[in-house]
Amino acid sequence: MNRESLETRLRAIGAARYHDKHPFHHRLHGGACTPDQVRAWVINRWAYQAAIPMKDAAFLSRCSDPAMRREWRSRIEDHDGGVDEGGGLRRWLKLAEAVGLDPDYVASGQGILPATQFAVDAYIRYVRDMPLLQAVASSLTELFAPSIHERRIEGLLEHYDFANPDSLSYFRKRLSEAPKDVAFGLAWVLEHADSPEKEDMACAALTFKTDVLWAQLDAIWGAYVEPGRIPPGAWQPGEGML
Ligand SMILES: O=C(O)c1cc(C(=O)O)c2c(n1)C(=O)C(=O)c1cc(C(=O)O)[nH]c1-2
């Protein structure tokens, strides 16, 4: 198999399994979520946001090539930012505030669904423990993220009062951050997956990652949409409000 057909395979995995197809996203972007369902999503998605720079730090700790570390380290900067201006994490907390949640509550990680936490922890462990090829390939869901971010900005602005350029600044900023990350990651995977076995490994990593994303939304759906069974210890509507 050549580079082009590996890229075609990777894109087909996204087309079949990326979480833009999850019914929770259709509901969110289409304006059908209740305010508490939006809050549940903001609280749980914090777990993912908080895990991203940790998995990138785990990645850097395994990376012996300074040139590659130089490429990768901006991912941590994107999310953590500097003391004064902050980064993606601080922008996420603006969204939390806009939907009426206390940003300190959200940042504490309290109330996160167990399945969400298990999924994001699995992602950190995967990047820490698997061969570098799979660690890089698992980030390639970002190939598909800009289009969901665009749809989200458009859908939230159309349907929800809390949405404005400030509260949605997280997503707007990702539109320029993600493409540079994924251009490097994709080129690296296409270069290093130089045998059929390695191509399969790259595809398995991307499939794993689509599961990490899908499982988080399934957990939200089960707890806060249908059947609405909130696990012990998870966020109850009314908690953590401003
Ligand atoms: O809103 C989304 O649907 C979405 C998806 C993903 C993704 O595909 O993993 C990321 C993001 N957002 C995101 O904002 C982000 O910073 C990010 C980093 C990564 C990664 O795996 O390194 N994925 C994603």
PDB file of C-alpha atoms and ligand atoms in Angstrom:
ATOM      1  CA  MET A   1       0.000   0.000   0.000  1.00  0.00           C
ATOM      2  CA  ASN A   2       1.267   3.506  -0.693  1.00  0.00           C
ATOM      3  CA  ARG A   3       0.939   6.797   1.154  1.00  0.00           C
ATOM      4  CA  GLU A   4      -2.097   7.866  -0.775  1.00  0.00           C
ATOM      5  CA  SER A   5      -4.042   4.755  -0.029  1.00  0.00           C
ATOM      6  CA  LEU A   6      -3.145   4.926   3.672  1.00  0.00           C
ATOM      7  CA  GLU A   7      -4.466   8.477   3.768  1.00  0.00           C
ATOM      8  CA  THR A   8      -7.627   7.261   2.033  1.00  0.00           C
ATOM      9  CA  ARG A   9      -8.012   4.537   4.674  1.00  0.00           C
ATOM     10  CA  LEU A  10      -7.516   7.011   7.518  1.00  0.00           C
ATOM     11  CA  ARG A  11     -10.075   9.402   6.053  1.00  0.00           C
ATOM     12  CA  ALA A  12     -12.541   6.531   5.603  1.00  0.00           C
ATOM     13  CA  ILE A  13     -12.258   5.747   9.327  1.00  0.00           C
ATOM     14  CA  GLY A  14     -13.217   9.345  10.083  1.00  0.00           C
ATOM     15  CA  ALA A  15     -16.063   9.253   7.587  1.00  0.00           C
ATOM     16  CA  ALA A  16     -17.489   6.143   9.235  1.00  0.00           C
ATOM     17  CA  ARG A  17     -16.745   6.688  12.921  1.00  0.00           C
ATOM     18  CA  TYR A  18     -15.955  10.309  13.832  1.00  0.00           C
ATOM     19  CA  HIS A  19     -18.154  11.771  16.568  1.00  0.00           C
ATOM     20  CA  ASP A  20     -19.700  14.366  14.248  1.00  0.00           C
ATOM     21  CA  LYS A  21     -22.118  11.524  13.484  1.00  0.00           C
ATOM     22  CA  HIS A  22     -23.152  11.075  17.116  1.00  0.00           C
ATOM     23  CA  PRO A  23     -26.799  11.982  17.796  1.00  0.00           C
ATOM     24  CA  PHE A  24     -25.737  14.145  20.746  1.00  0.00           C
ATOM     25  CA  HIS A  25     -23.855  16.432  18.360  1.00  0.00           C
ATOM     26  CA  HIS A  26     -26.856  16.623  16.034  1.00  0.00           C
ATOM     27  CA  ARG A  27     -28.952  17.622  19.004  1.00  0.00           C
ATOM     28  CA  LEU A  28     -26.424  20.157  20.293  1.00  0.00           C
ATOM     29  CA  HIS A  29     -25.739  21.808  16.957  1.00  0.00           C
ATOM     30  CA  GLY A  30     -29.389  21.738  15.924  1.00  0.00           C
ATOM     31  CA  GLY A  31     -30.566  23.657  18.997  1.00  0.00           C
ATOM     32  CA  ALA A  32     -32.453  20.749  20.593  1.00  0.00           C
ATOM     33  CA  CYS A  33     -30.406  20.517  23.812  1.00  0.00           C
ATOM     34  CA  THR A  34     -31.892  21.838  27.029  1.00  0.00           C
ATOM     35  CA  PRO A  35     -29.706  24.265  29.004  1.00  0.00           C
ATOM     36  CA  ASP A  36     -28.827  21.411  31.403  1.00  0.00           C
ATOM     37  CA  GLN A  37     -27.827  19.120  28.536  1.00  0.00           C
ATOM     38  CA  VAL A  38     -25.490  21.836  27.251  1.00  0.00           C
ATOM     39  CA  ARG A  39     -24.086  22.217  30.777  1.00  0.00           C
ATOM     40  CA  ALA A  40     -23.551  18.453  31.072  1.00  0.00           C
ATOM     41  CA  TRP A  41     -21.606  18.539  27.809  1.00  0.00           C
ATOM     42  CA  VAL A  42     -19.481  21.515  28.946  1.00  0.00           C
ATOM     43  CA  ILE A  43     -18.660  19.815  32.274  1.00  0.00           C
ATOM     44  CA  ASN A  44     -17.798  16.468  30.725  1.00  0.00           C
ATOM     45  CA  ARG A  45     -15.891  17.855  27.797  1.00  0.00           C
ATOM     46  CA  TRP A  46     -13.666  19.599  30.332  1.00  0.00           C
ATOM     47  CA  ALA A  47     -12.270  16.156  31.151  1.00  0.00           C
ATOM     48  CA  TYR A  48     -11.138  15.836  27.540  1.00  0.00           C
ATOM     49  CA  GLN A  49      -9.736  19.362  27.405  1.00  0.00           C
ATOM     50  CA  ALA A  50      -7.791  18.810  30.619  1.00  0.00           C
ATOM     51  CA  ALA A  51      -6.411  15.495  29.347  1.00  0.00           C
ATOM     52  CA  ILE A  52      -5.096  16.818  26.022  1.00  0.00           C
ATOM     53  CA  PRO A  53      -2.035  18.697  27.350  1.00  0.00           C
ATOM     54  CA  MET A  54      -1.337  15.782  29.713  1.00  0.00           C
ATOM     55  CA  LYS A  55      -1.291  13.296  26.852  1.00  0.00           C
ATOM     56  CA  ASP A  56       0.912  15.662  24.849  1.00  0.00           C
ATOM     57  CA  ALA A  57       3.300  15.907  27.798  1.00  0.00           C
ATOM     58  CA  ALA A  58       3.309  12.089  27.956  1.00  0.00           C
ATOM     59  CA  PHE A  59       4.090  12.089  24.247  1.00  0.00           C
ATOM     60  CA  LEU A  60       7.001  14.525  24.639  1.00  0.00           C
ATOM     61  CA  SER A  61       8.448  12.450  27.459  1.00  0.00           C
ATOM     62  CA  ARG A  62       8.912   9.582  25.006  1.00  0.00           C
ATOM     63  CA  CYS A  63      10.189  11.535  22.088  1.00  0.00           C
ATOM     64  CA  SER A  64      13.982  11.387  21.637  1.00  0.00           C
ATOM     65  CA  ASP A  65      14.128  13.637  18.562  1.00  0.00           C
ATOM     66  CA  PRO A  66      14.497  17.356  19.466  1.00  0.00           C
ATOM     67  CA  ALA A  67      13.048  18.410  16.101  1.00  0.00           C
ATOM     68  CA  MET A  68       9.919  16.420  16.773  1.00  0.00           C
ATOM     69  CA  ARG A  69       9.628  17.752  20.332  1.00  0.00           C
ATOM     70  CA  ARG A  70       9.923  21.279  18.918  1.00  0.00           C
ATOM     71  CA  GLU A  71       7.007  20.589  16.561  1.00  0.00           C
ATOM     72  CA  TRP A  72       4.869  18.961  19.236  1.00  0.00           C
ATOM     73  CA  ARG A  73       5.348  21.286  22.185  1.00  0.00           C
ATOM     74  CA  SER A  74       3.122  24.050  20.752  1.00  0.00           C
ATOM     75  CA  ARG A  75       0.159  21.743  21.429  1.00  0.00           C
ATOM     76  CA  ILE A  76       0.705  22.175  25.151  1.00  0.00           C
ATOM     77  CA  GLU A  77       1.092  25.945  24.730  1.00  0.00           C
ATOM     78  CA  ASP A  78      -2.155  26.064  22.759  1.00  0.00           C
ATOM     79  CA  HIS A  79      -4.114  24.633  25.679  1.00  0.00           C
ATOM     80  CA  ASP A  80      -2.249  25.981  28.701  1.00  0.00           C
ATOM     81  CA  GLY A  81      -1.104  29.340  27.305  1.00  0.00           C
ATOM     82  CA  GLY A  82       0.730  31.848  29.472  1.00  0.00           C
ATOM     83  CA  VAL A  83      -0.132  33.140  32.923  1.00  0.00           C
ATOM     84  CA  ASP A  84      -1.671  36.356  31.629  1.00  0.00           C
ATOM     85  CA  GLU A  85      -3.446  35.382  28.451  1.00  0.00           C
ATOM     86  CA  GLY A  86      -4.212  31.721  29.204  1.00  0.00           C
ATOM     87  CA  GLY A  87      -4.943  29.235  26.440  1.00  0.00           C
ATOM     88  CA  GLY A  88      -7.625  26.808  25.334  1.00  0.00           C
ATOM     89  CA  LEU A  89      -8.400  25.671  28.869  1.00  0.00           C
ATOM     90  CA  ARG A  90      -9.179  29.216  29.943  1.00  0.00           C
ATOM     91  CA  ARG A  91     -11.257  29.749  26.821  1.00  0.00           C
ATOM     92  CA  TRP A  92     -13.232  26.605  27.671  1.00  0.00           C
ATOM     93  CA  LEU A  93     -14.001  28.057  31.086  1.00  0.00           C
ATOM     94  CA  LYS A  94     -15.424  31.175  29.394  1.00  0.00           C
ATOM     95  CA  LEU A  95     -17.903  28.883  27.721  1.00  0.00           C
ATOM     96  CA  ALA A  96     -18.648  27.305  31.113  1.00  0.00           C
ATOM     97  CA  GLU A  97     -19.403  30.711  32.573  1.00  0.00           C
ATOM     98  CA  ALA A  98     -21.566  31.694  29.620  1.00  0.00           C
ATOM     99  CA  VAL A  99     -23.817  28.661  30.200  1.00  0.00           C
ATOM    100  CA  GLY A 100     -24.200  29.608  33.863  1.00  0.00           C
ATOM    101  CA  LEU A 101     -21.656  27.261  35.419  1.00  0.00           C
ATOM    102  CA  ASP A 102     -19.111  28.258  38.045  1.00  0.00           C
ATOM    103  CA  PRO A 103     -15.776  27.935  36.203  1.00  0.00           C
ATOM    104  CA  ASP A 104     -14.070  26.779  39.419  1.00  0.00           C
ATOM    105  CA  TYR A 105     -16.576  23.940  39.684  1.00  0.00           C
ATOM    106  CA  VAL A 106     -15.927  22.893  36.089  1.00  0.00           C
ATOM    107  CA  ALA A 107     -12.151  23.164  36.488  1.00  0.00           C
ATOM    108  CA  SER A 108     -12.292  21.030  39.642  1.00  0.00           C
ATOM    109  CA  GLY A 109     -13.372  18.064  37.516  1.00  0.00           C
ATOM    110  CA  GLN A 110     -16.160  17.254  39.962  1.00  0.00           C
ATOM    111  CA  GLY A 111     -19.280  15.730  38.512  1.00  0.00           C
ATOM    112  CA  ILE A 112     -17.614  14.204  35.456  1.00  0.00           C
ATOM    113  CA  LEU A 113     -19.265  10.964  34.345  1.00  0.00           C
ATOM    114  CA  PRO A 114     -17.270   7.823  35.139  1.00  0.00           C
ATOM    115  CA  ALA A 115     -17.327   6.618  31.523  1.00  0.00           C
ATOM    116  CA  THR A 116     -16.071   9.999  30.282  1.00  0.00           C
ATOM    117  CA  GLN A 117     -13.194   9.891  32.745  1.00  0.00           C
ATOM    118  CA  PHE A 118     -12.347   6.303  31.799  1.00  0.00           C
ATOM    119  CA  ALA A 119     -12.294   7.250  28.109  1.00  0.00           C
ATOM    120  CA  VAL A 120      -9.983  10.243  28.494  1.00  0.00           C
ATOM    121  CA  ASP A 121      -7.697   8.371  30.894  1.00  0.00           C
ATOM    122  CA  ALA A 122      -7.447   5.592  28.318  1.00  0.00           C
ATOM    123  CA  TYR A 123      -6.313   8.149  25.741  1.00  0.00           C
ATOM    124  CA  ILE A 124      -3.514   9.436  27.993  1.00  0.00           C
ATOM    125  CA  ARG A 125      -2.389   5.875  28.722  1.00  0.00           C
ATOM    126  CA  TYR A 126      -2.514   4.913  25.062  1.00  0.00           C
ATOM    127  CA  VAL A 127      -0.235   7.787  24.070  1.00  0.00           C
ATOM    128  CA  ARG A 128       2.102   7.010  26.948  1.00  0.00           C
ATOM    129  CA  ASP A 129       2.377   3.278  26.312  1.00  0.00           C
ATOM    130  CA  MET A 130       1.879   2.460  22.639  1.00  0.00           C
ATOM    131  CA  PRO A 131       4.512   2.642  19.877  1.00  0.00           C
ATOM    132  CA  LEU A 132       5.178   6.214  18.735  1.00  0.00           C
ATOM    133  CA  LEU A 133       3.488   5.578  15.398  1.00  0.00           C
ATOM    134  CA  GLN A 134       0.216   4.820  17.168  1.00  0.00           C
ATOM    135  CA  ALA A 135       0.668   7.680  19.599  1.00  0.00           C
ATOM    136  CA  VAL A 136       0.914  10.106  16.662  1.00  0.00           C
ATOM    137  CA  ALA A 137      -1.832   8.427  14.629  1.00  0.00           C
ATOM    138  CA  SER A 138      -4.251   8.644  17.545  1.00  0.00           C
ATOM    139  CA  SER A 139      -4.149  12.456  17.241  1.00  0.00           C
ATOM    140  CA  LEU A 140      -5.352  12.329  13.634  1.00  0.00           C
ATOM    141  CA  THR A 141      -9.014  12.685  14.542  1.00  0.00           C
ATOM    142  CA  GLU A 142      -8.030  16.330  14.318  1.00  0.00           C
ATOM    143  CA  LEU A 143      -8.204  15.896  10.552  1.00  0.00           C
ATOM    144  CA  PHE A 144     -11.945  15.990  11.018  1.00  0.00           C
ATOM    145  CA  ALA A 145     -12.192  18.516  13.873  1.00  0.00           C
ATOM    146  CA  PRO A 146     -12.190  21.839  11.963  1.00  0.00           C
ATOM    147  CA  SER A 147     -15.380  20.987  10.117  1.00  0.00           C
ATOM    148  CA  ILE A 148     -17.182  20.022  13.350  1.00  0.00           C
ATOM    149  CA  HIS A 149     -15.910  23.212  15.016  1.00  0.00           C
ATOM    150  CA  GLU A 150     -17.264  25.293  12.132  1.00  0.00           C
ATOM    151  CA  ARG A 151     -20.614  23.548  12.319  1.00  0.00           C
ATOM    152  CA  ARG A 152     -20.672  23.986  16.090  1.00  0.00           C
ATOM    153  CA  ILE A 153     -19.953  27.725  15.948  1.00  0.00           C
ATOM    154  CA  GLU A 154     -22.677  28.174  13.360  1.00  0.00           C
ATOM    155  CA  GLY A 155     -25.243  25.966  15.149  1.00  0.00           C
ATOM    156  CA  LEU A 156     -24.664  27.393  18.625  1.00  0.00           C
ATOM    157  CA  LEU A 157     -24.799  30.999  17.366  1.00  0.00           C
ATOM    158  CA  GLU A 158     -28.051  30.267  15.600  1.00  0.00           C
ATOM    159  CA  HIS A 159     -29.825  28.467  18.422  1.00  0.00           C
ATOM    160  CA  TYR A 160     -28.584  29.503  21.878  1.00  0.00           C
ATOM    161  CA  ASP A 161     -28.572  32.835  23.721  1.00  0.00           C
ATOM    162  CA  PHE A 162     -25.288  32.097  25.503  1.00  0.00           C
ATOM    163  CA  ALA A 163     -23.413  31.877  22.194  1.00  0.00           C
ATOM    164  CA  ASN A 164     -21.342  34.857  21.104  1.00  0.00           C
ATOM    165  CA  PRO A 165     -17.793  35.358  19.767  1.00  0.00           C
ATOM    166  CA  ASP A 166     -16.406  35.533  23.310  1.00  0.00           C
ATOM    167  CA  SER A 167     -18.081  32.413  24.719  1.00  0.00           C
ATOM    168  CA  LEU A 168     -17.213  30.450  21.551  1.00  0.00           C
ATOM    169  CA  SER A 169     -13.637  31.730  21.267  1.00  0.00           C
ATOM    170  CA  TYR A 170     -12.315  28.230  22.083  1.00  0.00           C
ATOM    171  CA  PHE A 171     -13.660  26.822  18.830  1.00  0.00           C
ATOM    172  CA  ARG A 172     -12.695  29.793  16.690  1.00  0.00           C
ATOM    173  CA  LYS A 173      -9.087  29.522  17.874  1.00  0.00           C
ATOM    174  CA  ARG A 174      -8.952  25.793  17.166  1.00  0.00           C
ATOM    175  CA  LEU A 175      -9.722  26.523  13.516  1.00  0.00           C
ATOM    176  CA  SER A 176      -6.199  27.878  13.089  1.00  0.00           C
ATOM    177  CA  GLU A 177      -4.444  25.648  15.665  1.00  0.00           C
ATOM    178  CA  ALA A 178      -5.640  22.194  14.571  1.00  0.00           C
ATOM    179  CA  PRO A 179      -4.620  22.321  10.873  1.00  0.00           C
ATOM    180  CA  LYS A 180      -0.941  22.944  11.627  1.00  0.00           C
ATOM    181  CA  ASP A 181      -0.858  20.091  14.172  1.00  0.00           C
ATOM    182  CA  VAL A 182      -2.563  17.657  11.905  1.00  0.00           C
ATOM    183  CA  ALA A 183      -0.465  18.555   8.845  1.00  0.00           C
ATOM    184  CA  PHE A 184       2.633  17.538  10.791  1.00  0.00           C
ATOM    185  CA  GLY A 185       1.009  14.448  12.333  1.00  0.00           C
ATOM    186  CA  LEU A 186      -0.379  13.163   9.063  1.00  0.00           C
ATOM    187  CA  ALA A 187       2.883  13.661   7.154  1.00  0.00           C
ATOM    188  CA  TRP A 188       4.763  11.886   9.951  1.00  0.00           C
ATOM    189  CA  VAL A 189       2.405   8.911   9.971  1.00  0.00           C
ATOM    190  CA  LEU A 190       2.444   8.577   6.175  1.00  0.00           C
ATOM    191  CA  GLU A 191       6.241   8.589   6.216  1.00  0.00           C
ATOM    192  CA  HIS A 192       6.695   6.154   9.115  1.00  0.00           C
ATOM    193  CA  ALA A 193       3.939   3.645   8.361  1.00  0.00           C
ATOM    194  CA  ASP A 194       6.202   1.950   5.825  1.00  0.00           C
ATOM    195  CA  SER A 195       4.884  -1.620   5.972  1.00  0.00           C
ATOM    196  CA  PRO A 196       1.406  -3.156   5.791  1.00  0.00           C
ATOM    197  CA  GLU A 197       1.637  -3.996   9.524  1.00  0.00           C
ATOM    198  CA  LYS A 198       2.449  -0.406  10.404  1.00  0.00           C
ATOM    199  CA  GLU A 199      -0.362   0.883   8.207  1.00  0.00           C
ATOM    200  CA  ASP A 200      -2.733  -1.381  10.120  1.00  0.00           C
ATOM    201  CA  MET A 201      -1.321  -0.065  13.405  1.00  0.00           C
ATOM    202  CA  ALA A 202      -1.964   3.536  12.335  1.00  0.00           C
ATOM    203  CA  CYS A 203      -5.540   2.683  11.347  1.00  0.00           C
ATOM    204  CA  ALA A 204      -6.108   0.845  14.631  1.00  0.00           C
ATOM    205  CA  ALA A 205      -4.892   3.892  16.556  1.00  0.00           C
ATOM    206  CA  LEU A 206      -7.276   6.205  14.747  1.00  0.00           C
ATOM    207  CA  THR A 207     -10.127   3.749  15.303  1.00  0.00           C
ATOM    208  CA  PHE A 208      -9.288   3.591  19.012  1.00  0.00           C
ATOM    209  CA  LYS A 209      -9.412   7.381  19.189  1.00  0.00           C
ATOM    210  CA  THR A 210     -12.798   7.582  17.480  1.00  0.00           C
ATOM    211  CA  ASP A 211     -13.999   5.203  20.203  1.00  0.00           C
ATOM    212  CA  VAL A 212     -12.582   7.498  22.906  1.00  0.00           C
ATOM    213  CA  LEU A 213     -14.625  10.371  21.477  1.00  0.00           C
ATOM    214  CA  TRP A 214     -17.798   8.378  20.815  1.00  0.00           C
ATOM    215  CA  ALA A 215     -17.838   6.812  24.289  1.00  0.00           C
ATOM    216  CA  GLN A 216     -17.840  10.255  25.915  1.00  0.00           C
ATOM    217  CA  LEU A 217     -20.989  11.273  24.054  1.00  0.00           C
ATOM    218  CA  ASP A 218     -22.705   7.948  24.714  1.00  0.00           C
ATOM    219  CA  ALA A 219     -22.087   8.545  28.422  1.00  0.00           C
ATOM    220  CA  ILE A 220     -23.666  12.022  28.230  1.00  0.00           C
ATOM    221  CA  TRP A 221     -26.625  10.697  26.273  1.00  0.00           C
ATOM    222  CA  GLY A 222     -27.327   7.897  28.766  1.00  0.00           C
ATOM    223  CA  ALA A 223     -27.083  10.164  31.793  1.00  0.00           C
ATOM    224  CA  TYR A 224     -28.725  13.367  30.587  1.00  0.00           C
ATOM    225  CA  VAL A 225     -30.866  12.546  27.534  1.00  0.00           C
ATOM    226  CA  GLU A 226     -32.210   8.995  27.458  1.00  0.00           C
ATOM    227  CA  PRO A 227     -32.912   7.179  29.748  1.00  0.00           C
ATOM    228  CA  GLY A 228     -31.533   9.954  31.958  1.00  0.00           C
ATOM    229  CA  ARG A 229     -29.814   7.673  34.457  1.00  0.00           C
ATOM    230  CA  ILE A 230     -27.215   9.835  36.215  1.00  0.00           C
ATOM    231  CA  PRO A 231     -24.516   7.688  37.869  1.00  0.00           C
ATOM    232  CA  PRO A 232     -23.728   8.241  41.555  1.00  0.00           C
ATOM    233  CA  GLY A 233     -21.400  11.202  42.012  1.00  0.00           C
ATOM    234  CA  ALA A 234     -21.983  12.670  38.566  1.00  0.00           C
ATOM    235  CA  TRP A 235     -23.261  16.220  38.038  1.00  0.00           C
ATOM    236  CA  GLN A 236     -26.857  16.803  39.018  1.00  0.00           C
ATOM    237  CA  PRO A 237     -28.613  19.740  37.342  1.00  0.00           C
ATOM    238  CA  GLY A 238     -28.462  22.726  39.683  1.00  0.00           C
ATOM    239  CA  GLU A 239     -25.008  21.898  41.040  1.00  0.00           C
ATOM    240  CA  GLY A 240     -21.961  24.038  40.323  1.00  0.00           C
ATOM    241  CA  MET A 241     -23.926  27.037  39.092  1.00  0.00           C
ATOM    242  CA  LEU A 242     -22.739  30.641  39.269  1.00  0.00           C
TER     243      LEU A 242
HETATM  244  O1  LIG B   1     -14.696  19.477  19.330  1.00  0.00           O
HETATM  245  C1  LIG B   1     -14.259  18.458  18.812  1.00  0.00           C
HETATM  246  O2  LIG B   1     -14.986  17.672  18.206  1.00  0.00           O
HETATM  247  C2  LIG B   1     -12.821  18.145  18.967  1.00  0.00           C
HETATM  248  C3  LIG B   1     -12.327  16.911  18.583  1.00  0.00           C
HETATM  249  C4  LIG B   1     -10.974  16.639  18.773  1.00  0.00           C
HETATM  250  C5  LIG B   1     -10.529  15.353  18.272  1.00  0.00           C
HETATM  251  O3  LIG B   1     -10.952  15.002  17.149  1.00  0.00           O
HETATM  252  O4  LIG B   1      -9.832  14.631  18.943  1.00  0.00           O
HETATM  253  C6  LIG B   1     -10.133  17.594  19.377  1.00  0.00           C
HETATM  254  C7  LIG B   1     -10.710  18.823  19.678  1.00  0.00           C
HETATM  255  N1  LIG B   1     -12.022  19.083  19.485  1.00  0.00           N
HETATM  256  C8  LIG B   1      -9.939  19.885  20.241  1.00  0.00           C
HETATM  257  O5  LIG B   1     -10.456  20.987  20.457  1.00  0.00           O
HETATM  258  C9  LIG B   1      -8.576  19.666  20.545  1.00  0.00           C
HETATM  259  O6  LIG B   1      -7.894  20.568  21.044  1.00  0.00           O
HETATM  260  C10 LIG B   1      -8.003  18.411  20.274  1.00  0.00           C
HETATM  261  C11 LIG B   1      -6.733  17.903  20.487  1.00  0.00           C
HETATM  262  C12 LIG B   1      -6.784  16.600  20.072  1.00  0.00           C
HETATM  263  C13 LIG B   1      -5.744  15.571  20.113  1.00  0.00           C
HETATM  264  O7  LIG B   1      -6.079  14.397  19.962  1.00  0.00           O
HETATM  265  O8  LIG B   1      -4.559  15.912  20.341  1.00  0.00           O
HETATM  266  N2  LIG B   1      -8.012  16.321  19.608  1.00  0.00           N
HETATM  267  C14 LIG B   1      -8.780  17.406  19.698  1.00  0.00           C
END
